[in-house]
Amino acid sequence: MLHRGLLIAGREVDAVNGETFPVFAPETGRTLATVARARAGDVNLAVNAAREGFVEWYRKSASEREAVFLKAAELVANEGEARFLDTLIDESGSAIRKARREIQYTVDLLRTAAGEVRRLYGETFPNDDPHKISLVIREPLGTVAVVSPYNAPLSLLTKMAAFPLAAGNAVVIKPSEETPLTALAFGQLLLDAGLPAGAVSVLPGFGSECGAELVNHPQVDSVALTGSTQTGVLVAQQALKGMRRVQLELGGKSALLVLEDADPQQAAAIAAQGIFTHAGQICMANSRIVVDRKVYPAFIEALKREAESITLGNLRDEETVYGPLINGRAVEKVLEQVRAAVQDGATLLTGGELSSAGPLVIKPTVILQPPKHSAVWREESFGPVTCVAQAENLGDAIALANDSEYGLSAAVLTNNLQWGLQAARKIRSGAVHIGMHSFQSNALAPIGGVGMSGFGRSGGRYSTEEFTEVKWISADTGGLPV
Ligand code: NAD
């Protein structure tokens, strides 16, 4: 049986108290490894290492720091499949196509982070007293706690860790307890690329034990959390007590609007991709679809066909769209939401049960007209389930899109650019995409939400701003400028 430790100061070590936990493959239920289980003592070691790692890293020149990210990108471009593919498939239940996209996106993210190293811009501004000059410089925060989820364990972690590092911070990573192996491989990648040993540590462990200790540690300067809203609220409260900066990318209930001029077949294909990729375990998945009544009958017929033609199961088959959910609790939650909605009067168009493709595989599920108080309409499902509501017109569609406490992403399918832009401006959301589904990524884009989807943005310069602080330096030059 494979055994893995914690990665602290460049060395793989067992937990201080010697505890471990098993990591399972969702597809087969097989135990993949036992992993060291970090708690307070281990958090201390990693945070202390980060203090030293930060100094060493921040003292390096921009070109030295840039070279680390370029090397890491090159390693992923050349060896990404060897380093990550099997682990992504086995540990997170990713279909091979999704795992490959994650690896490719990781290359983009690392190259973008390399560019950010040279963009720690400051500014100057005029002073009322002409003897004086003012400078605004941008400085890293110090140690950033990175607490990551299981659904895209490589690319999301890369986005969360690489940009704070590019700005000169050290990071201590607490990956999801479901996916520590991918995170350990990522930590090793950064070390192989030349990152100073203390600047990155990876602490496998549980949220309430290791995660809570880390985000509350007095020597942690900032927290980046991607996870559920429930966890985000807890972490934000704790961070505020210690006056620590926090950036939160949380849950979503993203709406896809299909307006009256959209082609129903094409819209259904886009909608299916936007919800069923990785079994809907995507924060920005379009788990609510709002369809203008003029195209509603044709759209739901086409969506049923799309859903029922999706290839499920074998994760190493190139045709497979998705396989299992991460664990049995996730399956139970999703099926319960569907049962409750149907009991409450919603119509089940298709799915709503386990597939024969594997023990944790749920069939693509579409629910029509769920009551607006139902969990399937209001709460995140994080499964292959979407619900369809009918709208009278554009205004009604926008109102339905806004009928959510979340606001992570949204999308509008129309050929009328004015309608698309009106919807984009009126929908309360961190992003709105026109002519596409709601699950879009770009290493330069400001990713993040409003409302219960969190606050702060990550990606490119937006991460640089999140994980740095500006400092005003003024000086009396002792004379006039001319
Ligand atoms: P989760 O909230 O259960 O866990 C996320 C991380 O937080 C894990 O590492 C976990 O161990 C840790 N954690 C849990 N309790 C903690 C505590 N008290 N203190 C510190 N850390 C704690 O989320 P998950 O189930 O792993 O991931 C799925 C969720 O992530 C979904 O809600 C999804 O929408 C969200 N997500 C959001 C985005 C985004 O960009 N907004 C992206 C991906 C996933």
Coordinates of C-alpha atoms and ligand atoms in Angstrom, one line a residue:
M1 CA 0.0 0.0 0.0
L2 CA 1.3 3.4 -1.0
H3 CA 2.0 5.7 2.0
R4 CA 2.6 9.4 1.6
G5 CA 3.6 12.0 4.2
L6 CA 3.2 15.7 4.6
L7 CA 5.5 18.0 2.5
I8 CA 7.2 20.5 4.8
A9 CA 10.3 22.5 4.1
G10 CA 11.1 20.4 1.1
R11 CA 10.9 17.0 2.9
E12 CA 8.2 14.4 3.0
V13 CA 7.6 13.6 6.7
D14 CA 5.1 11.8 8.8
A15 CA 2.6 13.7 11.0
V16 CA 4.0 14.7 14.4
N17 CA 1.5 12.3 16.1
G18 CA 1.9 9.6 13.5
E19 CA -1.7 9.6 12.5
T20 CA -2.8 8.7 8.9
F21 CA -6.0 8.5 6.9
P22 CA -7.0 6.5 3.8
V23 CA -7.6 7.9 0.3
F24 CA -10.2 6.1 -1.8
A25 CA -10.8 5.9 -5.6
P26 CA -14.4 7.0 -6.2
E27 CA -14.6 4.8 -9.3
T28 CA -13.7 1.5 -7.7
G29 CA -13.8 2.1 -3.9
R30 CA -10.2 0.8 -3.7
T31 CA -7.8 2.4 -1.1
L32 CA -5.2 4.3 -3.1
A33 CA -2.9 5.2 -0.3
T34 CA -2.6 6.1 3.4
V35 CA -1.6 9.7 4.0
A36 CA -0.2 11.5 7.0
R37 CA -3.0 13.4 8.9
A38 CA -1.8 16.9 9.8
R39 CA -3.0 18.6 12.9
A40 CA -1.8 21.6 15.0
G41 CA 1.8 20.5 15.5
D42 CA 2.3 20.0 11.8
V43 CA 0.7 23.3 11.0
N44 CA 3.2 25.0 13.3
L45 CA 6.1 23.4 11.5
A46 CA 4.8 24.4 8.1
V47 CA 4.0 28.0 9.1
N48 CA 7.5 28.4 10.7
A49 CA 9.1 27.0 7.5
A50 CA 7.0 29.5 5.5
R51 CA 8.4 32.4 7.5
E52 CA 11.9 31.5 6.3
G53 CA 10.8 30.5 2.9
F54 CA 9.1 33.8 2.4
V55 CA 12.3 35.8 3.1
E56 CA 14.4 33.6 0.8
W57 CA 11.8 33.8 -2.0
Y58 CA 11.0 37.5 -1.7
R59 CA 14.7 38.4 -1.8
K60 CA 15.1 36.7 -5.2
S61 CA 15.0 38.9 -8.3
A62 CA 12.0 39.1 -10.6
S63 CA 13.8 37.1 -13.3
E64 CA 14.7 34.3 -10.8
R65 CA 11.1 34.1 -9.6
E66 CA 9.8 34.2 -13.2
A67 CA 12.2 31.3 -14.1
V68 CA 10.6 29.1 -11.4
F69 CA 7.1 29.4 -12.9
L70 CA 8.4 29.0 -16.5
K71 CA 10.2 25.8 -15.4
A72 CA 7.1 24.5 -13.7
A73 CA 5.1 25.2 -16.8
E74 CA 7.6 23.4 -18.9
L75 CA 7.6 20.4 -16.6
V76 CA 3.8 20.2 -16.8
A77 CA 3.8 20.7 -20.5
N78 CA 6.4 17.8 -20.9
E79 CA 5.6 15.5 -18.0
G80 CA 2.1 16.6 -16.9
E81 CA 0.5 13.3 -17.9
A82 CA 3.2 11.2 -16.2
R83 CA 3.0 13.3 -13.0
F84 CA -0.8 13.9 -12.7
L85 CA -3.0 12.0 -15.1
D86 CA -3.5 8.7 -13.2
T87 CA -3.8 10.5 -9.8
L88 CA -6.5 12.9 -11.2
I89 CA -8.4 10.0 -12.6
D90 CA -8.1 7.7 -9.6
E91 CA -8.3 10.1 -6.7
S92 CA -10.9 12.7 -7.9
G93 CA -12.9 10.5 -10.3
S94 CA -12.1 12.7 -13.3
A95 CA -12.8 11.4 -16.8
I96 CA -9.6 11.3 -18.8
R97 CA -10.8 14.2 -21.0
K98 CA -11.4 16.4 -18.0
A99 CA -8.1 15.4 -16.4
R100 CA -6.2 16.4 -19.6
R101 CA -8.0 19.8 -19.7
E102 CA -6.9 20.4 -16.1
I103 CA -3.3 19.6 -17.0
Q104 CA -3.4 21.9 -20.0
Y105 CA -5.0 24.7 -18.0
T106 CA -2.3 24.3 -15.4
V107 CA 0.3 25.1 -18.0
D108 CA -1.6 28.3 -18.9
L109 CA -1.9 29.3 -15.3
L110 CA 1.8 28.8 -14.5
R111 CA 2.8 30.8 -17.6
T112 CA 0.4 33.6 -16.6
A113 CA 1.9 33.5 -13.1
A114 CA 5.4 33.9 -14.6
G115 CA 4.2 37.0 -16.3
E116 CA 2.7 38.4 -13.1
V117 CA 6.1 38.4 -11.4
R118 CA 7.1 41.3 -13.5
R119 CA 3.8 43.2 -13.0
L120 CA 4.1 44.2 -9.3
Y121 CA 3.4 47.8 -10.4
G122 CA 3.2 50.7 -8.1
E123 CA 2.5 54.4 -8.8
T124 CA 3.2 58.0 -7.9
F125 CA 0.9 60.9 -7.3
P126 CA 1.2 64.6 -7.1
N127 CA 1.9 66.2 -3.8
D128 CA 0.6 69.6 -2.7
D129 CA 4.1 70.5 -1.4
P130 CA 6.4 70.4 -4.5
H131 CA 9.3 69.5 -2.2
K132 CA 7.8 66.1 -1.6
I133 CA 7.4 63.0 -3.7
S134 CA 5.0 60.1 -3.1
L135 CA 5.5 56.5 -4.1
V136 CA 3.0 53.7 -3.8
I137 CA 4.7 50.3 -3.8
R138 CA 3.1 46.9 -3.8
E139 CA 4.4 44.3 -1.3
P140 CA 3.5 40.6 -0.7
L141 CA 1.5 39.8 2.5
G142 CA 3.9 37.1 3.8
T143 CA 2.3 33.6 4.3
V144 CA -0.9 32.7 2.5
A145 CA -2.9 29.7 3.7
V146 CA -4.4 28.0 0.6
V147 CA -7.4 25.8 1.4
S148 CA -8.6 24.0 -1.7
P149 CA -11.5 21.7 -2.8
Y150 CA -11.6 18.3 -4.5
N151 CA -13.4 19.0 -7.8
A152 CA -10.5 20.4 -9.8
P153 CA -7.6 19.4 -7.5
L154 CA -4.8 20.4 -9.8
S155 CA -5.9 23.4 -11.8
L156 CA -7.8 25.1 -9.0
L157 CA -4.9 24.5 -6.6
T158 CA -2.5 25.9 -9.2
K159 CA -4.6 29.1 -9.5
M160 CA -4.8 29.5 -5.8
A161 CA -1.1 28.9 -5.0
A162 CA 0.8 30.1 -8.1
F163 CA -0.5 33.7 -8.1
P164 CA 0.2 34.4 -4.4
L165 CA 3.7 32.9 -4.9
A166 CA 4.2 35.0 -8.0
A167 CA 3.5 38.1 -5.9
G168 CA 6.3 37.0 -3.6
N169 CA 4.4 35.3 -0.8
A170 CA 5.0 31.8 0.7
V171 CA 2.1 29.3 0.7
V172 CA 0.9 26.6 3.1
I173 CA -1.5 24.4 1.3
K174 CA -4.3 22.4 3.0
P175 CA -5.9 20.4 0.1
S176 CA -9.2 18.6 0.3
E177 CA -9.0 15.4 2.3
E178 CA -10.4 13.7 -0.8
T179 CA -7.5 14.7 -3.0
P180 CA -4.2 15.0 -1.1
L181 CA -2.2 13.0 -3.6
T182 CA -2.6 15.5 -6.5
A183 CA -1.7 18.3 -4.1
L184 CA 1.5 16.5 -3.0
A185 CA 2.5 16.0 -6.6
F186 CA 1.9 19.7 -7.2
G187 CA 4.0 20.7 -4.3
Q188 CA 6.8 18.5 -5.6
L189 CA 6.5 20.0 -9.0
L190 CA 7.2 23.5 -7.6
L191 CA 10.2 22.2 -5.6
D192 CA 11.5 20.5 -8.8
A193 CA 11.1 23.9 -10.6
G194 CA 13.4 25.6 -8.0
L195 CA 11.0 27.1 -5.5
P196 CA 12.8 27.5 -2.1
A197 CA 11.8 24.6 0.2
G198 CA 10.0 26.6 2.8
A199 CA 8.0 28.7 0.4
V200 CA 5.6 25.8 -0.2
S201 CA 4.2 23.2 2.2
V202 CA 1.4 20.7 1.7
L203 CA -0.6 19.5 4.7
P204 CA -3.0 16.7 3.9
G205 CA -5.7 16.5 6.7
F206 CA -9.2 17.4 7.6
G207 CA -10.9 20.8 7.6
S208 CA -11.9 20.9 11.2
E209 CA -8.5 19.7 12.4
C210 CA -5.8 20.9 10.0
G211 CA -7.7 23.6 8.0
A212 CA -9.1 25.4 11.1
E213 CA -5.7 25.4 12.8
L214 CA -4.0 26.8 9.6
V215 CA -6.5 29.6 8.9
N216 CA -6.4 30.6 12.6
H217 CA -2.6 30.5 13.0
P218 CA -1.3 33.9 14.2
Q219 CA 1.6 33.8 11.7
V220 CA -0.6 33.3 8.7
D221 CA -1.2 36.6 7.0
S222 CA -3.9 35.8 4.5
V223 CA -6.3 33.0 3.6
A224 CA -7.5 31.8 0.2
L225 CA -10.3 29.4 0.4
T226 CA -12.2 27.7 -2.4
G227 CA -14.9 25.5 -1.1
S228 CA -18.5 25.5 0.0
T229 CA -20.3 28.5 1.3
Q230 CA -20.8 26.8 4.7
T231 CA -17.0 26.5 5.1
G232 CA -16.5 30.0 3.7
V233 CA -18.7 31.6 6.4
L234 CA -16.8 29.8 9.1
V235 CA -13.4 30.6 7.7
A236 CA -14.3 34.3 7.1
Q237 CA -15.5 34.7 10.7
Q238 CA -12.3 33.2 12.1
A239 CA -10.1 35.2 9.7
L240 CA -11.7 38.5 10.7
K241 CA -11.0 37.8 14.4
G242 CA -7.3 37.7 13.6
M243 CA -7.7 40.6 11.1
R244 CA -6.4 38.4 8.3
R245 CA -7.2 39.1 4.7
V246 CA -9.4 36.4 3.2
Q247 CA -10.4 35.6 -0.4
L248 CA -13.4 33.3 -0.8
E249 CA -14.5 31.4 -3.9
L250 CA -17.6 29.5 -2.8
G251 CA -20.6 27.8 -4.1
G252 CA -22.9 28.7 -7.0
K253 CA -26.3 28.1 -8.5
S254 CA -25.6 29.5 -11.9
A255 CA -28.4 30.3 -14.3
L256 CA -28.3 29.8 -18.1
L257 CA -30.9 31.9 -19.9
V258 CA -32.2 30.6 -23.2
L259 CA -33.9 33.5 -24.9
E260 CA -36.7 33.4 -27.5
D261 CA -34.4 33.7 -30.5
A262 CA -32.0 30.9 -29.4
D263 CA -31.8 27.7 -31.5
P264 CA -33.2 25.1 -29.1
Q265 CA -31.0 22.2 -30.3
Q266 CA -27.8 24.2 -30.1
A267 CA -28.9 25.6 -26.7
A268 CA -29.6 22.2 -25.4
A269 CA -26.1 21.0 -26.4
I270 CA -24.5 24.0 -24.7
A271 CA -26.7 23.5 -21.6
A272 CA -25.8 19.8 -21.3
Q273 CA -22.1 20.6 -21.5
G274 CA -22.4 23.3 -18.9
I275 CA -24.0 21.1 -16.4
F276 CA -22.8 17.5 -17.0
T277 CA -19.1 18.1 -17.3
H278 CA -17.4 16.3 -14.4
A279 CA -20.9 15.2 -13.2
G280 CA -21.9 18.8 -12.3
Q281 CA -19.1 19.0 -9.7
I282 CA -18.2 22.4 -11.0
C283 CA -18.9 25.5 -9.0
M284 CA -20.0 27.4 -12.2
A285 CA -22.2 24.6 -13.7
N286 CA -25.5 25.8 -15.0
S287 CA -27.6 24.0 -12.5
R288 CA -30.6 26.3 -13.3
I289 CA -31.8 26.9 -16.8
V290 CA -34.4 29.6 -17.6
V291 CA -36.1 29.2 -20.9
D292 CA -38.3 31.6 -22.8
R293 CA -41.8 30.0 -23.2
K294 CA -41.6 30.3 -27.0
V295 CA -38.7 27.8 -27.2
Y296 CA -39.4 25.9 -24.0
P297 CA -41.1 22.7 -25.6
A298 CA -38.4 22.3 -28.3
F299 CA -35.6 23.0 -25.8
I300 CA -36.7 20.4 -23.2
E301 CA -37.2 17.8 -25.8
A302 CA -33.6 18.4 -27.1
L303 CA -32.2 18.6 -23.6
K304 CA -33.7 15.2 -22.8
R305 CA -32.1 13.7 -25.9
E306 CA -28.7 15.3 -25.0
A307 CA -28.9 14.0 -21.4
E308 CA -29.8 10.5 -22.4
S309 CA -27.0 10.2 -25.0
I310 CA -24.1 11.1 -22.6
T311 CA -21.4 8.4 -22.2
L312 CA -20.9 7.5 -18.5
G313 CA -18.6 5.3 -16.5
N314 CA -15.2 4.1 -17.5
L315 CA -12.9 7.1 -16.7
R316 CA -10.2 6.0 -19.0
D317 CA -12.5 5.9 -22.0
E318 CA -12.0 9.0 -24.2
E319 CA -15.7 9.2 -24.8
T320 CA -16.7 9.3 -21.2
V321 CA -18.2 12.6 -20.1
Y322 CA -18.3 11.8 -16.4
G323 CA -18.1 9.0 -13.8
P324 CA -18.7 8.9 -10.1
L325 CA -19.4 11.6 -7.6
I326 CA -16.6 12.0 -5.1
N327 CA -18.3 9.9 -2.3
G328 CA -21.5 8.3 -1.1
R329 CA -22.6 11.3 1.0
A330 CA -22.5 13.5 -2.2
V331 CA -24.6 10.9 -4.0
E332 CA -27.2 10.7 -1.2
K333 CA -27.5 14.5 -1.0
V334 CA -28.1 14.8 -4.8
L335 CA -30.7 12.0 -4.9
E336 CA -32.5 13.4 -1.9
Q337 CA -32.8 16.9 -3.5
V338 CA -34.3 15.2 -6.6
R339 CA -36.7 13.1 -4.5
A340 CA -37.9 16.1 -2.5
A341 CA -38.4 18.3 -5.6
V342 CA -40.5 15.6 -7.3
Q343 CA -42.5 15.0 -4.1
D344 CA -43.1 18.8 -4.1
G345 CA -44.6 18.8 -7.6
A346 CA -41.7 19.1 -10.0
T347 CA -41.5 16.9 -13.1
L348 CA -38.6 14.6 -13.6
L349 CA -37.7 14.8 -17.3
T350 CA -34.9 12.3 -17.1
G351 CA -32.5 10.6 -14.7
G352 CA -32.9 10.9 -11.0
E353 CA -31.4 7.6 -10.2
L354 CA -28.1 5.7 -10.1
S355 CA -26.7 4.5 -13.4
S356 CA -25.5 1.0 -14.0
A357 CA -22.1 2.5 -15.1
G358 CA -20.7 2.5 -11.5
P359 CA -21.6 2.6 -7.8
L360 CA -21.4 6.4 -7.4
V361 CA -22.6 7.4 -10.9
I362 CA -25.9 9.3 -11.1
K363 CA -27.7 9.5 -14.5
P364 CA -27.8 13.0 -16.1
T365 CA -30.9 14.5 -14.4
V366 CA -33.2 17.2 -15.6
I367 CA -36.1 18.5 -13.4
L368 CA -38.8 20.7 -14.8
Q369 CA -40.5 23.6 -13.0
P370 CA -39.3 22.9 -9.5
P371 CA -41.0 24.9 -6.7
K372 CA -38.9 28.0 -6.1
H373 CA -38.5 27.1 -2.4
S374 CA -37.1 23.6 -3.3
A375 CA -33.5 22.7 -2.4
V376 CA -32.8 21.8 -6.0
W377 CA -33.6 25.4 -7.1
R378 CA -32.1 27.2 -4.2
E379 CA -29.2 25.1 -3.0
E380 CA -26.0 23.9 -4.7
S381 CA -26.4 20.2 -5.8
F382 CA -22.8 19.7 -7.0
G383 CA -24.1 16.7 -9.0
P384 CA -25.4 16.0 -12.6
V385 CA -28.7 17.8 -12.0
T386 CA -30.2 20.8 -13.5
C387 CA -33.6 22.3 -13.3
V388 CA -35.5 24.2 -16.0
A389 CA -37.9 27.1 -15.4
Q390 CA -40.1 28.8 -17.9
A391 CA -39.9 32.6 -18.4
E392 CA -42.5 34.9 -20.0
N393 CA -40.0 37.3 -21.5
L394 CA -36.4 38.8 -21.0
G395 CA -37.3 40.7 -17.8
D396 CA -38.9 37.6 -16.2
A397 CA -35.8 35.5 -17.2
I398 CA -33.5 38.0 -15.6
A399 CA -35.6 38.1 -12.4
L400 CA -35.5 34.3 -12.2
A401 CA -31.7 34.3 -12.7
N402 CA -31.5 36.7 -9.8
D403 CA -33.7 34.5 -7.6
S404 CA -30.7 33.1 -5.8
E405 CA -28.5 34.0 -2.9
Y406 CA -25.5 32.9 -4.9
G407 CA -23.9 34.9 -7.7
L408 CA -20.9 33.2 -9.2
S409 CA -21.5 32.9 -12.9
A410 CA -24.4 33.1 -15.4
A411 CA -24.9 32.8 -19.2
V412 CA -27.3 34.0 -21.9
L413 CA -28.0 32.3 -25.2
T414 CA -29.3 34.7 -27.7
N415 CA -28.3 36.2 -31.1
N416 CA -29.5 39.6 -30.0
L417 CA -26.5 41.3 -28.6
Q418 CA -28.6 44.0 -26.9
W419 CA -30.6 41.5 -25.1
G420 CA -27.5 39.6 -24.1
L421 CA -25.8 42.8 -22.8
Q422 CA -28.9 43.9 -20.9
A423 CA -29.1 40.6 -19.2
A424 CA -25.3 40.7 -18.5
R425 CA -25.7 44.1 -16.8
K426 CA -28.8 43.2 -14.8
I427 CA -27.8 39.7 -13.5
R428 CA -26.1 39.8 -10.1
S429 CA -23.1 37.7 -10.7
G430 CA -19.3 37.7 -10.8
A431 CA -19.4 36.8 -14.5
V432 CA -21.9 36.6 -17.3
H433 CA -21.2 34.8 -20.6
I434 CA -23.1 35.5 -23.8
G435 CA -23.4 32.7 -26.4
M436 CA -21.8 30.1 -24.0
H437 CA -22.6 28.2 -20.9
S438 CA -21.7 29.4 -17.5
F439 CA -18.6 27.3 -16.9
Q440 CA -15.8 29.3 -18.4
S441 CA -12.1 29.6 -17.4
N442 CA -9.3 31.9 -18.3
A443 CA -6.1 32.4 -16.4
L444 CA -6.3 36.2 -16.8
A445 CA -10.0 36.5 -15.9
P446 CA -11.2 37.8 -12.5
I447 CA -12.9 34.7 -11.1
G448 CA -15.1 35.1 -8.0
G449 CA -18.6 35.8 -7.0
V450 CA -21.1 38.1 -5.2
G451 CA -23.5 37.3 -2.5
M452 CA -23.1 33.9 -0.9
S453 CA -20.6 32.9 -3.7
G454 CA -17.9 34.8 -1.8
F455 CA -15.7 37.8 -2.3
G456 CA -12.4 38.7 -3.8
R457 CA -11.2 37.7 -7.2
S458 CA -8.5 35.3 -8.5
G459 CA -6.6 35.1 -11.8
G460 CA -3.8 37.2 -13.4
R461 CA -3.5 40.7 -12.0
Y462 CA -6.6 40.3 -9.8
S463 CA -4.8 37.7 -7.7
T464 CA -1.7 39.9 -7.6
E465 CA -3.9 42.7 -6.1
E466 CA -5.6 40.3 -3.6
F467 CA -2.3 38.9 -2.3
T468 CA -0.3 42.1 -2.0
E469 CA -0.7 45.3 0.0
V470 CA 0.1 48.8 -1.2
K471 CA 2.4 51.0 0.9
W472 CA 2.7 54.8 0.6
I473 CA 6.3 56.1 0.8
S474 CA 6.8 59.8 0.8
A475 CA 10.0 61.8 0.9
D476 CA 11.0 65.4 1.2
T477 CA 13.5 65.9 -1.7
G478 CA 14.9 69.0 -0.1
G479 CA 14.3 71.1 -3.1
L480 CA 12.0 72.1 -5.9
P481 CA 11.8 69.8 -9.0
V482 CA 12.9 72.5 -11.4
Ligands
NAD1 P1 -15.6 22.1 1.4 O1 -16.1 23.4 1.9 O2 -16.2 20.9 2.1 O3 -14.0 22.0 1.6 C1 -13.1 22.9 1.0 C2 -11.8 22.9 1.8 O4 -12.1 23.5 3.1 C3 -11.3 21.5 2.1 O5 -9.9 21.5 2.0 C4 -11.7 21.3 3.5 O6 -11.0 20.4 4.2 C5 -11.6 22.7 4.1 N1 -12.3 23.0 5.3 C6 -13.5 22.4 5.7 N2 -13.9 23.0 6.9 C7 -12.9 23.8 7.3 C8 -12.7 24.7 8.4 N3 -13.6 24.7 9.4 N4 -11.6 25.5 8.5 C9 -10.7 25.4 7.4 N5 -10.9 24.6 6.4 C10 -11.9 23.8 6.3 O7 -15.8 22.1 -0.1 P2 -15.5 20.8 -1.1 O8 -16.7 19.9 -0.9 O9 -14.2 20.3 -1.0 O10 -15.7 21.5 -2.5 C11 -16.9 21.7 -3.2 C12 -17.3 23.2 -3.0 O11 -16.3 24.1 -3.5 C13 -18.6 23.5 -3.7 O12 -19.4 24.3 -2.9 C14 -18.1 24.3 -4.9 O13 -19.1 25.2 -5.4 C15 -17.0 25.1 -4.3 N6 -16.1 25.5 -5.3 C16 -16.1 26.8 -5.6 C17 -15.2 27.3 -6.7 C18 -15.2 28.8 -7.1 O14 -14.4 29.2 -7.9 N7 -16.1 29.6 -6.5 C19 -14.5 26.4 -7.4 C20 -14.5 25.1 -7.0 C21 -15.3 24.6 -6.0

